[in-house]
Coordinates of C-alpha atoms in Angstrom, one line a residue:
X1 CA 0.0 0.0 0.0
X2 CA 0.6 3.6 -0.7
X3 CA 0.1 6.4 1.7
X4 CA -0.2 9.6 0.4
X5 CA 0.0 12.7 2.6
X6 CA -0.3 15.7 0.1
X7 CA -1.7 19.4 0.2
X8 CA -1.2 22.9 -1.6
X9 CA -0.4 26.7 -0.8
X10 CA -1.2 29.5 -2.6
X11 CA -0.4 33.1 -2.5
X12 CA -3.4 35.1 -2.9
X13 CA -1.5 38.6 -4.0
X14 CA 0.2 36.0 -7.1
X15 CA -2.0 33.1 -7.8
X16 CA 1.3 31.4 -7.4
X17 CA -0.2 27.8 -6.7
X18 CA 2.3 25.1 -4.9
X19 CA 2.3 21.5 -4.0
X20 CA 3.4 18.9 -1.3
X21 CA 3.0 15.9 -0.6
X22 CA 5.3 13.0 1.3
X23 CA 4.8 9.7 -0.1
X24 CA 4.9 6.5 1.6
X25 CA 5.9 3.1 0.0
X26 CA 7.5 0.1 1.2
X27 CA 8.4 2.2 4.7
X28 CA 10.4 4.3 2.2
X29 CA 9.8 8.0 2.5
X30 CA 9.5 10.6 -0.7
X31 CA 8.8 14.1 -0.2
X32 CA 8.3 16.1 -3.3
X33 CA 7.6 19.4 -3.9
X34 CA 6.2 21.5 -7.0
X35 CA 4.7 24.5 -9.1
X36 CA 0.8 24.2 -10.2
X37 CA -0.7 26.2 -12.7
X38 CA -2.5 29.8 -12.0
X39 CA -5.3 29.2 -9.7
X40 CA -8.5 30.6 -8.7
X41 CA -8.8 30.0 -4.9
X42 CA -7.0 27.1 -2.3
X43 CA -9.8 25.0 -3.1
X44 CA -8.6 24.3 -6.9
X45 CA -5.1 24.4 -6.1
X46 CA -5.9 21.3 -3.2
X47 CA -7.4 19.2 -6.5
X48 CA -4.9 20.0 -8.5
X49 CA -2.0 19.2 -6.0
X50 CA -4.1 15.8 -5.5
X51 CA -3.8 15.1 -9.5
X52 CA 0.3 16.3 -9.6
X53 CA 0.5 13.4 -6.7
X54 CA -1.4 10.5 -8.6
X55 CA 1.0 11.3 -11.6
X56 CA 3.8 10.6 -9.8
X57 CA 3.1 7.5 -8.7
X58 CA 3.5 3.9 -10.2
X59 CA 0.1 2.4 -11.9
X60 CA 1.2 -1.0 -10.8
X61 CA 0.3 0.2 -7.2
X62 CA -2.8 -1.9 -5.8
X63 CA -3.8 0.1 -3.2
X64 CA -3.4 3.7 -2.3
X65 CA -4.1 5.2 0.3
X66 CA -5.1 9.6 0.6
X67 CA -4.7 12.0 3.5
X68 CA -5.5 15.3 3.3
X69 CA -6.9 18.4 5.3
X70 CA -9.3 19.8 2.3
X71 CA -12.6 18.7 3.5
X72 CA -13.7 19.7 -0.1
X73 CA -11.5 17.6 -1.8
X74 CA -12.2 14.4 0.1
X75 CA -16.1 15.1 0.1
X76 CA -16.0 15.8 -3.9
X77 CA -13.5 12.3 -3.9
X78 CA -16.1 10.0 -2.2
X79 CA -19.1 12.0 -3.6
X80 CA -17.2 11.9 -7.2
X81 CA -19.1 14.9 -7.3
X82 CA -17.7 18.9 -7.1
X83 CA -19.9 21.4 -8.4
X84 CA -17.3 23.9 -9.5
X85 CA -14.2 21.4 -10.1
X86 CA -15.8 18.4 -11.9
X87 CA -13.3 18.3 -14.4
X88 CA -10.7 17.7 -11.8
X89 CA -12.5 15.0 -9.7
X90 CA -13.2 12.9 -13.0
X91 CA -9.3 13.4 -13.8
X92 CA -8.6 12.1 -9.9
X93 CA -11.2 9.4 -10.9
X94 CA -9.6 8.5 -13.7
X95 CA -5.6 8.5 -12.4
X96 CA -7.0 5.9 -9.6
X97 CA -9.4 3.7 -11.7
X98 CA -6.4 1.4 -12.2
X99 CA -6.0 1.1 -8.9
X100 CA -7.3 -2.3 -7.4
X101 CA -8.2 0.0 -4.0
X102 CA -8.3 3.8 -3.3
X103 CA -9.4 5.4 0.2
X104 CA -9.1 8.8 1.5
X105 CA -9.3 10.2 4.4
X106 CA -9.8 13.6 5.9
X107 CA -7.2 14.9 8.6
X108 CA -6.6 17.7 10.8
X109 CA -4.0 20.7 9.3
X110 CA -2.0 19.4 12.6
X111 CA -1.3 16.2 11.0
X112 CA -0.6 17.0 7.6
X113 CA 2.5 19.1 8.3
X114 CA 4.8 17.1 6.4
X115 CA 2.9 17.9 2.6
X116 CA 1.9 21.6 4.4
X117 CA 5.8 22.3 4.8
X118 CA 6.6 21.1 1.6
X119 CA 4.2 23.2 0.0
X120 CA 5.0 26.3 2.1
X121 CA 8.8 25.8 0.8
X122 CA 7.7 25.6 -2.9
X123 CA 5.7 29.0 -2.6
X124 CA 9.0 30.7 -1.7

């Protein structure tokens, strides 16, 4: 199984959009770090983020498993159903349809430091 801790920043004077997330494989520890594209709000930039993640992962991976602190983004996940970001929770559908399991699960800010960090460092 793979555990994925990821979240996004965004500075609201830019609309610079950042990722983070710390993957988990095997006991092994990745944490990666990256540009998004212009975004609107937090919101889009936390499905987006959530999209960079899944693409850097293996698609021989059977189970995966999501943390994040965006209630929106794990609602719209088990809802597969966002009114204003569709388009990205049918791309996050898609990414972990080969995937013989995919859970998510909501966390507090507090315990999502690691991807926070990260994504705090790539605003910089």
């Amino acid at each position: 199984m793979i555990k994925i801790f990821v979240d996004a920043a965004r500075n609201i004077q830019t609309g610079q959009s950042t990722a983070g997330a710390v993957i988990i494989t095997n006991n092994k520890q990745r944490q990666l770090k990256s540009d998004l594209p212009h975004t609107q709000n937090n919101q889009e930039a936390e499905f987006l983020a959530l999209i960079w993640a899944l693409k850097t992962l293996d698609n021989t991976t059977d189970m995966i498993q999501l943390y994040s602190d965006s209630q929106i983004l794990i609602d719209a996940i088990h809802k597969k159903y966002a009114k204003h970001y569709q388009i990205y929770v049918d791309e996050i559908s898609t990414l972990v349809s080969c995937h013989k399991l995919f859970l998510s699960q909501w966390l507090p800010e507090k315990e999502n430091l690691g991807a926070h960090n990260l994504a705090l460092q790539a605003l910089k």
